[in-house]
Amino acid sequence: MPVFEAVRSAAQTDVGVKRSHNQDAFGSQPATDATGWSSHGHVFVVADGMGGHAVGEKASAKAVRDIPFLFMKHARDGVIPALRRAFQETNAGIYAIGQENPEFRGMGTTGTALVLRPEGAWVGHVGDSRAYRVRGGKAEQLTFDHSWVWEVAKRQGVDPDELGDFKKNVIIRSLGPDPEVEVDVEGPHPVEPGDAFLMCSDGLSNQVPGDEIGAAVAAMAPDEAAKFLVDLANLRGGPDNITVVIVKVPGGAAPGSAAAPATPARKALTAWNRRVPWPFTVLGGGSILALLSFVLMFAEVPGAKALFVVAALAMVAGLVGLGIYLKGRDPQKEADDEEASGPRVLNIHKTYNCEITPPLIDRMAKLEDTLVETMKAQEIPADWPAHAKLSKAADAEAARAATPAAFRARCLSLGLLAQSFNKARHKEEGFKPKW
């Protein structure tokens, strides 16, 4: 994303089925113009508070308020120092509140920040809230869970899922409990048109696997996907607060449609644009056209003058773009970034195959069938005519083998019932699908 573009985003937070208070929070500070884009970019934050309900709510609310503000305050010093300082100063503020008020002692929160800038995507991270990048049928986890189970798995060289529920909810790093905190800063991860990013609290990631998260983000609009994922997590028990933030970069296939295959020419163009800023490309192309027009004029070929006008316009556009590009660059800031970080390693901590396939659609259909059976047995009201219409549309898309569209339609059908069921159920009531 070298040029400023508004991104599509949506966020949803929910108390869950079994909790009485929501200790999660989210915040966003998207850039509104090219100046803001070049100086700090788009900033999104998710936090999951810990402690008594008032304590956890206070900590997470402070985190999502302070981290974007402090990052933008320090952005001129470079992305890496700015993200670290934003988290460290937020940690110090939460810790001070805990020390000054005995009833707030031990208050803490996770914090995960996504920053989209011209050079790519950056992630600042403390705790076990997550950030994913969804692209090309893969959901890539960009954050390392600061939890006991992930640390043990790292030491043993195994997948954390192999350890089951072994101390799964015990986190070893958070904002607030201690006067100092270590902050993970990852990036810059390349950003391509059509990329999507999801951040969430563990209320989602503990209930919904990565393949379903990635598929929903890829197939649905951000607001649809955020709502559906919260409903799905609640349907599967909702034992914790659930927060989802989804950000989609312009371009790519429309939600619910099959992505166009990348041609060799398109791949080559993408690779070229990563290495050479567009103003240089336009300026170089205009210069070549100008030379060609001179040759054609010398040979008295008709249309040579028109070609020269096109070349001149291209060169002017390239010069204007070059001025904007150079104005947005800060050599000192880039040097500070390099000095602070050394060689950057782009860590993908886990990858999930989220390609939308008939078996995945069948999984959602079976869950829906079980839910219909349960709701009718318990006489739970729902908009059954609307559900029948959505279910019929999902069946029709599946019959046409329109896989992404069929998955989206099935999720909308399931989500309609899940909302009614989750509203009607009691706090301790469970839902156990037969599959």
Coordinates of C-alpha atoms in Angstrom, one line a residue:
M1 CA 0.0 0.0 0.0
P2 CA 2.5 2.7 -1.1
V3 CA -0.3 5.2 -1.8
F4 CA -2.9 6.4 0.6
E5 CA -6.2 4.5 0.4
A6 CA -9.1 4.3 2.8
V7 CA -9.5 0.7 4.2
R8 CA -12.7 -1.1 5.0
S9 CA -13.0 -2.1 8.6
A10 CA -15.5 -3.5 11.1
A11 CA -15.4 -4.3 14.8
Q12 CA -17.6 -6.3 17.1
T13 CA -17.3 -7.0 20.8
D14 CA -19.6 -9.2 23.0
V15 CA -19.8 -10.2 26.6
G16 CA -20.2 -13.9 25.7
V17 CA -22.6 -16.4 27.1
K18 CA -21.1 -17.0 30.6
R19 CA -19.6 -13.7 31.6
S20 CA -21.5 -10.9 33.3
H21 CA -19.2 -8.0 32.2
N22 CA -17.2 -7.3 29.1
Q23 CA -13.6 -6.7 29.8
D24 CA -12.6 -6.6 26.1
A25 CA -12.1 -3.3 24.2
F26 CA -11.1 -2.2 20.7
G27 CA -10.0 1.1 19.2
S28 CA -9.1 2.5 15.8
Q29 CA -7.4 5.5 14.4
P30 CA -7.4 5.3 10.6
A31 CA -5.5 7.9 8.6
T32 CA -7.9 10.4 6.8
D33 CA -5.5 11.8 4.3
A34 CA -2.1 11.3 2.6
T35 CA -0.3 13.3 5.3
G36 CA -1.6 11.1 8.1
W37 CA -0.9 8.0 6.0
S38 CA 2.8 8.9 5.5
S39 CA 3.3 10.0 9.1
H40 CA 1.5 7.3 11.1
G41 CA -0.8 5.2 8.9
H42 CA -3.9 3.3 10.0
V43 CA -3.9 2.1 13.6
F44 CA -6.1 -0.6 15.1
V45 CA -6.0 -2.0 18.7
V46 CA -7.6 -4.9 20.6
A47 CA -7.3 -5.4 24.4
D48 CA -8.5 -8.1 26.7
G49 CA -8.6 -6.9 30.4
M50 CA -7.9 -9.0 33.4
G51 CA -8.8 -8.8 37.1
G52 CA -12.2 -8.0 38.7
H53 CA -14.7 -6.7 36.1
A54 CA -14.2 -3.0 36.9
V55 CA -10.4 -3.5 37.0
G56 CA -10.2 -5.4 33.7
E57 CA -12.6 -3.0 31.9
K58 CA -10.5 0.0 33.1
A59 CA -7.2 -1.6 31.9
S60 CA -8.4 -2.5 28.5
A61 CA -10.2 0.8 27.9
K62 CA -7.0 2.6 28.8
A63 CA -4.9 0.5 26.5
V64 CA -7.1 1.0 23.4
R65 CA -7.2 4.7 24.1
D66 CA -3.6 5.3 24.9
I67 CA -1.7 3.1 22.5
P68 CA -2.9 4.8 19.2
F69 CA -2.4 8.2 20.7
L70 CA 1.1 7.5 22.0
F71 CA 2.1 5.8 18.8
M72 CA 1.1 8.8 16.7
K73 CA 2.9 11.1 19.2
H74 CA 6.2 9.2 18.8
A75 CA 5.7 8.1 15.1
R76 CA 8.3 10.7 13.9
D77 CA 11.0 8.7 15.8
G78 CA 10.3 5.6 13.7
V79 CA 7.8 2.8 13.7
I80 CA 9.7 0.4 16.0
P81 CA 10.6 2.8 18.7
A82 CA 7.1 4.4 18.5
L83 CA 5.3 1.1 19.0
R84 CA 7.5 0.1 21.8
R85 CA 7.2 3.4 23.6
A86 CA 3.4 3.4 23.1
F87 CA 3.1 0.0 24.8
Q88 CA 5.6 0.8 27.5
E89 CA 4.1 4.1 28.4
T90 CA 0.6 2.5 28.4
N91 CA 2.0 -0.2 30.7
A92 CA 3.4 2.3 33.1
G93 CA 0.1 4.2 33.2
I94 CA -1.9 1.1 34.1
Y95 CA 0.7 0.0 36.6
A96 CA 0.6 3.4 38.3
I97 CA -3.2 3.2 38.7
G98 CA -2.8 -0.2 40.3
Q99 CA -0.3 1.0 42.7
E100 CA -2.3 4.1 43.7
N101 CA -5.5 2.2 44.3
P102 CA -5.4 -1.0 46.4
E103 CA -8.6 -2.3 44.8
F104 CA -7.0 -2.1 41.4
R105 CA -3.8 -3.9 42.2
G106 CA -2.9 -6.5 39.7
M107 CA -5.0 -5.0 37.0
G108 CA -3.8 -5.9 33.5
T109 CA -4.7 -6.3 29.9
T110 CA -3.4 -7.8 26.7
G111 CA -2.7 -5.5 23.8
T112 CA -2.3 -6.1 20.1
A113 CA -1.9 -3.2 17.7
L114 CA -2.0 -3.3 13.9
V115 CA -0.4 -0.5 12.0
L116 CA -0.8 -0.3 8.2
R117 CA 1.7 2.1 6.6
P118 CA 3.3 2.7 3.1
E119 CA 6.0 0.1 3.7
G120 CA 3.7 -2.6 5.0
A121 CA 1.9 -3.9 8.1
W122 CA 3.4 -3.7 11.6
V123 CA 2.2 -5.5 14.7
G124 CA 2.9 -4.5 18.3
H125 CA 1.9 -7.2 20.8
V126 CA 1.7 -8.2 24.4
G127 CA -0.4 -11.1 25.7
D128 CA -2.5 -13.7 23.8
S129 CA -4.8 -11.6 21.7
R130 CA -4.0 -12.3 18.1
A131 CA -3.4 -10.8 14.7
Y132 CA -3.9 -12.7 11.4
R133 CA -3.3 -11.9 7.8
V134 CA -5.6 -13.6 5.4
R135 CA -4.4 -14.0 1.8
G136 CA -4.7 -16.6 -1.0
G137 CA -6.4 -19.3 1.0
K138 CA -4.1 -19.0 4.0
A139 CA -4.6 -17.4 7.5
E140 CA -1.2 -16.5 8.9
Q141 CA -0.9 -15.8 12.6
L142 CA 1.4 -12.7 12.9
T143 CA 1.6 -12.8 16.7
F144 CA 3.1 -15.3 19.3
D145 CA 0.8 -16.1 22.2
H146 CA 2.5 -15.0 25.4
S147 CA 0.9 -17.9 27.2
W148 CA 2.3 -20.8 29.2
V149 CA 1.2 -23.4 26.6
W150 CA 2.9 -21.6 23.7
E151 CA 6.1 -21.1 25.7
V152 CA 6.2 -24.8 26.6
A153 CA 5.5 -25.8 23.0
K154 CA 8.3 -23.5 21.8
R155 CA 10.8 -25.2 24.1
Q156 CA 9.7 -28.6 23.1
G157 CA 9.5 -27.8 19.4
V158 CA 5.9 -28.9 19.0
D159 CA 2.7 -27.3 17.9
P160 CA 0.8 -25.7 20.8
D161 CA -2.4 -27.5 19.8
E162 CA -0.6 -30.8 20.5
L163 CA -0.6 -29.9 24.2
G164 CA -4.4 -29.6 24.4
D165 CA -5.8 -27.5 27.2
F166 CA -2.6 -27.6 29.3
K167 CA -2.6 -24.2 31.1
K168 CA -4.1 -22.8 27.9
N169 CA -5.5 -19.7 29.6
V170 CA -2.4 -18.8 31.7
I171 CA -0.6 -15.8 30.1
I172 CA 2.9 -14.9 31.1
R173 CA 3.1 -11.3 29.7
S174 CA 0.5 -8.5 29.9
L175 CA 0.2 -4.7 30.3
G176 CA -0.1 -3.4 33.9
P177 CA 0.9 -5.9 36.5
D178 CA 4.6 -5.0 36.4
P179 CA 6.4 -1.7 36.1
E180 CA 8.2 -2.8 32.9
V181 CA 7.1 -5.0 30.0
E182 CA 8.7 -6.6 26.9
V183 CA 7.0 -5.7 23.7
D184 CA 7.0 -7.8 20.5
V185 CA 7.2 -5.7 17.3
E186 CA 6.7 -7.6 14.0
G187 CA 7.0 -6.2 10.5
P188 CA 6.9 -4.7 8.1
H189 CA 4.8 -7.5 6.5
P190 CA 4.1 -6.9 2.8
V191 CA 0.6 -5.8 2.0
E192 CA -1.1 -6.6 -1.3
P193 CA -4.4 -5.5 -2.8
G194 CA -7.2 -7.7 -1.3
D195 CA -5.3 -8.6 1.9
A196 CA -7.4 -8.8 5.0
F197 CA -6.2 -8.6 8.7
L198 CA -8.1 -9.8 11.7
M199 CA -7.3 -9.1 15.4
C200 CA -9.2 -10.8 18.2
S201 CA -9.3 -11.7 21.8
D202 CA -8.9 -15.3 22.9
G203 CA -12.7 -15.4 23.3
L204 CA -12.8 -16.0 19.5
S205 CA -9.5 -17.9 18.9
N206 CA -10.3 -20.5 21.7
Q207 CA -13.7 -21.3 20.2
V208 CA -13.3 -20.9 16.4
P209 CA -10.4 -22.6 14.6
G210 CA -8.1 -20.7 12.2
D211 CA -9.5 -22.2 9.1
E212 CA -13.0 -21.0 9.8
I213 CA -11.8 -17.6 10.9
G214 CA -9.8 -17.2 7.6
A215 CA -12.6 -18.5 5.4
A216 CA -15.2 -16.1 7.0
V217 CA -12.9 -13.1 6.6
A218 CA -12.1 -14.0 2.9
A219 CA -15.7 -14.8 1.9
M220 CA -17.7 -12.1 3.7
A221 CA -17.7 -8.3 4.0
P222 CA -15.9 -7.1 7.2
D223 CA -19.2 -6.3 9.1
E224 CA -20.7 -9.6 8.1
A225 CA -17.6 -11.6 9.0
A226 CA -17.2 -9.8 12.4
K227 CA -20.8 -10.5 13.4
F228 CA -20.8 -14.1 12.2
L229 CA -17.6 -15.0 14.0
V230 CA -18.9 -13.5 17.3
D231 CA -22.2 -15.5 16.9
L232 CA -20.2 -18.6 16.1
A233 CA -18.0 -18.3 19.2
N234 CA -21.1 -17.8 21.3
L235 CA -22.8 -20.8 19.7
R236 CA -19.9 -22.9 20.7
G237 CA -20.1 -22.0 24.3
G238 CA -19.1 -18.3 24.5
P239 CA -17.2 -18.8 27.8
D240 CA -15.3 -15.6 27.5
N241 CA -15.7 -12.1 26.1
I242 CA -15.3 -12.0 22.3
T243 CA -13.8 -9.1 20.3
V244 CA -13.1 -9.1 16.6
V245 CA -11.6 -6.3 14.4
I246 CA -11.3 -6.9 10.7
V247 CA -9.5 -4.6 8.2
K248 CA -9.6 -5.2 4.4
V249 CA -7.2 -3.5 2.0
P250 CA -8.8 -2.3 -1.3
G251 CA -8.6 -4.5 -4.4
G252 CA -8.8 -8.2 -4.9
A253 CA -12.0 -10.2 -5.4
A254 CA -15.3 -9.1 -4.0
P255 CA -16.5 -11.0 -0.9
G256 CA -18.2 -14.2 -1.7
S257 CA -16.7 -14.5 -5.2
A258 CA -13.8 -16.6 -6.5
A259 CA -10.5 -14.8 -6.6
A260 CA -9.1 -14.3 -10.1
P261 CA -6.0 -16.4 -10.6
A262 CA -2.8 -14.3 -10.6
T263 CA -1.3 -14.3 -14.2
P264 CA 2.5 -14.3 -14.7
A265 CA 2.2 -10.7 -15.9
R266 CA 0.3 -9.6 -12.8
K267 CA 2.8 -11.4 -10.6
A268 CA 5.7 -9.6 -12.4
L269 CA 4.0 -6.3 -12.1
T270 CA 3.4 -6.8 -8.3
A271 CA 7.0 -7.8 -7.8
W272 CA 8.2 -4.7 -9.8
N273 CA 6.0 -2.3 -7.8
R274 CA 7.4 -3.6 -4.5
R275 CA 10.9 -2.7 -5.7
V276 CA 10.4 0.4 -7.7
P277 CA 8.0 3.2 -6.4
W278 CA 5.4 4.1 -9.0
P279 CA 6.6 7.7 -9.7
F280 CA 9.9 6.3 -10.9
T281 CA 8.1 3.9 -13.2
V282 CA 5.9 6.6 -14.7
L283 CA 8.8 9.0 -15.1
G284 CA 10.9 6.3 -16.8
G285 CA 8.0 5.3 -19.1
G286 CA 7.4 9.0 -20.0
S287 CA 11.1 9.5 -20.9
I288 CA 11.1 6.4 -23.1
L289 CA 8.0 7.6 -24.9
A290 CA 9.6 11.0 -25.3
L291 CA 12.7 9.5 -27.0
L292 CA 10.5 7.3 -29.2
S293 CA 8.4 10.4 -30.2
F294 CA 11.6 12.2 -31.3
V295 CA 12.6 9.3 -33.4
L296 CA 9.2 9.1 -35.0
M297 CA 9.2 12.9 -35.7
F298 CA 12.6 12.6 -37.3
A299 CA 11.2 9.8 -39.5
E300 CA 8.1 12.0 -40.2
V301 CA 5.8 9.3 -38.9
P302 CA 2.2 10.6 -38.4
G303 CA 1.1 10.7 -34.8
A304 CA 4.6 11.4 -33.4
K305 CA 3.5 14.8 -31.9
A306 CA 0.5 13.2 -30.2
L307 CA 2.8 10.6 -28.7
F308 CA 5.1 13.4 -27.4
V309 CA 2.1 15.0 -25.7
V310 CA 1.3 11.7 -23.9
A311 CA 5.0 11.4 -22.9
A312 CA 5.1 14.9 -21.5
L313 CA 1.9 14.3 -19.5
A314 CA 3.4 11.1 -18.1
M315 CA 6.6 12.8 -17.2
V316 CA 4.7 15.6 -15.4
A317 CA 2.7 13.0 -13.5
G318 CA 5.9 11.2 -12.6
L319 CA 7.5 14.4 -11.3
V320 CA 4.5 15.3 -9.2
G321 CA 4.4 11.8 -7.8
L322 CA 8.1 11.8 -7.1
G323 CA 7.7 15.0 -5.1
I324 CA 5.0 13.5 -3.0
Y325 CA 7.0 10.3 -2.5
L326 CA 10.1 12.1 -1.4
K327 CA 8.2 14.5 0.9
G328 CA 6.6 11.5 2.6
R329 CA 10.0 9.9 3.3
D330 CA 12.0 10.6 6.4
P331 CA 15.6 9.3 6.0
Q332 CA 16.4 9.8 9.6
K333 CA 13.3 7.8 10.6
E334 CA 14.3 5.0 8.3
A335 CA 17.8 5.0 9.7
D336 CA 16.4 4.9 13.3
D337 CA 14.2 1.9 12.3
E338 CA 17.1 0.0 10.9
E339 CA 19.3 0.8 13.8
A340 CA 16.7 -0.1 16.4
S341 CA 15.8 -3.4 14.8
G342 CA 18.8 -4.7 12.8
P343 CA 17.8 -7.2 10.0
R344 CA 14.1 -7.7 10.2
V345 CA 12.8 -11.3 10.3
L346 CA 9.2 -11.6 9.2
N347 CA 7.7 -14.2 11.6
I348 CA 4.6 -16.2 10.6
H349 CA 4.0 -18.1 13.9
K350 CA 1.3 -20.4 12.5
T351 CA -0.4 -20.9 9.2
Y352 CA -3.9 -22.2 8.7
N353 CA -5.3 -23.5 5.4
C354 CA -8.6 -21.5 5.1
E355 CA -9.3 -22.4 1.5
I356 CA -13.1 -22.7 1.1
T357 CA -14.0 -26.2 0.2
P358 CA -17.2 -28.3 0.1
P359 CA -16.2 -30.2 3.3
L360 CA -15.9 -26.8 5.1
I361 CA -19.3 -25.8 3.8
D362 CA -20.7 -29.2 4.9
R363 CA -19.3 -28.5 8.4
M364 CA -21.3 -25.3 8.7
A365 CA -24.4 -27.0 7.2
K366 CA -24.3 -29.8 9.8
L367 CA -23.9 -27.3 12.6
E368 CA -27.0 -25.5 11.2
D369 CA -29.0 -28.7 11.0
T370 CA -28.2 -29.5 14.6
L371 CA -29.1 -26.0 15.7
V372 CA -32.5 -26.1 13.8
E373 CA -33.3 -29.4 15.6
T374 CA -32.3 -28.0 19.0
M375 CA -34.3 -24.7 18.6
K376 CA -37.4 -26.5 17.4
A377 CA -37.2 -29.0 20.2
Q378 CA -36.9 -26.2 22.8
E379 CA -39.5 -24.0 20.9
I380 CA -37.0 -21.1 20.6
P381 CA -38.5 -18.4 18.3
A382 CA -36.7 -17.3 15.2
D383 CA -37.5 -15.7 11.9
W384 CA -38.1 -19.0 10.2
P385 CA -39.3 -17.6 6.8
A386 CA -36.1 -15.5 6.5
H387 CA -34.0 -18.5 7.5
A388 CA -35.7 -20.7 4.9
K389 CA -34.9 -18.1 2.2
L390 CA -31.3 -17.8 3.2
S391 CA -30.9 -21.6 3.5
K392 CA -32.4 -22.0 0.0
A393 CA -30.0 -19.4 -1.4
A394 CA -27.1 -21.3 0.2
D395 CA -28.3 -24.6 -1.4
A396 CA -28.6 -22.9 -4.8
E397 CA -25.1 -21.5 -4.6
A398 CA -23.7 -24.9 -3.6
A399 CA -25.5 -26.5 -6.6
R400 CA -23.8 -24.0 -8.9
A401 CA -20.4 -25.0 -7.3
A402 CA -19.9 -21.3 -6.4
T403 CA -17.8 -22.3 -3.4
P404 CA -17.1 -18.9 -1.8
A405 CA -20.6 -17.6 -2.5
A406 CA -22.0 -20.8 -1.1
F407 CA -19.9 -20.6 2.1
R408 CA -21.0 -16.9 2.6
A409 CA -24.7 -17.8 2.1
R410 CA -24.4 -20.7 4.5
C411 CA -22.8 -18.5 7.1
L412 CA -25.5 -15.9 6.8
S413 CA -28.2 -18.6 7.2
L414 CA -26.5 -20.1 10.2
G415 CA -25.8 -16.7 11.7
L416 CA -29.4 -15.7 11.6
L417 CA -30.4 -18.7 13.8
A418 CA -27.3 -18.4 16.0
Q419 CA -28.4 -14.8 17.0
S420 CA -31.8 -16.0 18.0
F421 CA -30.5 -19.0 19.9
N422 CA -27.8 -17.0 21.7
K423 CA -30.3 -14.4 22.9
A424 CA -32.7 -17.0 24.2
R425 CA -30.3 -19.3 26.0
H426 CA -29.5 -19.0 29.7
K427 CA -26.0 -18.1 30.8
E428 CA -25.0 -21.6 31.8
E429 CA -26.8 -23.4 29.0
G430 CA -24.6 -25.3 26.5
F431 CA -24.9 -26.2 22.9
K432 CA -23.3 -29.4 21.8
P433 CA -23.4 -30.2 18.1
K434 CA -23.6 -33.9 17.1
W435 CA -20.7 -33.7 14.7

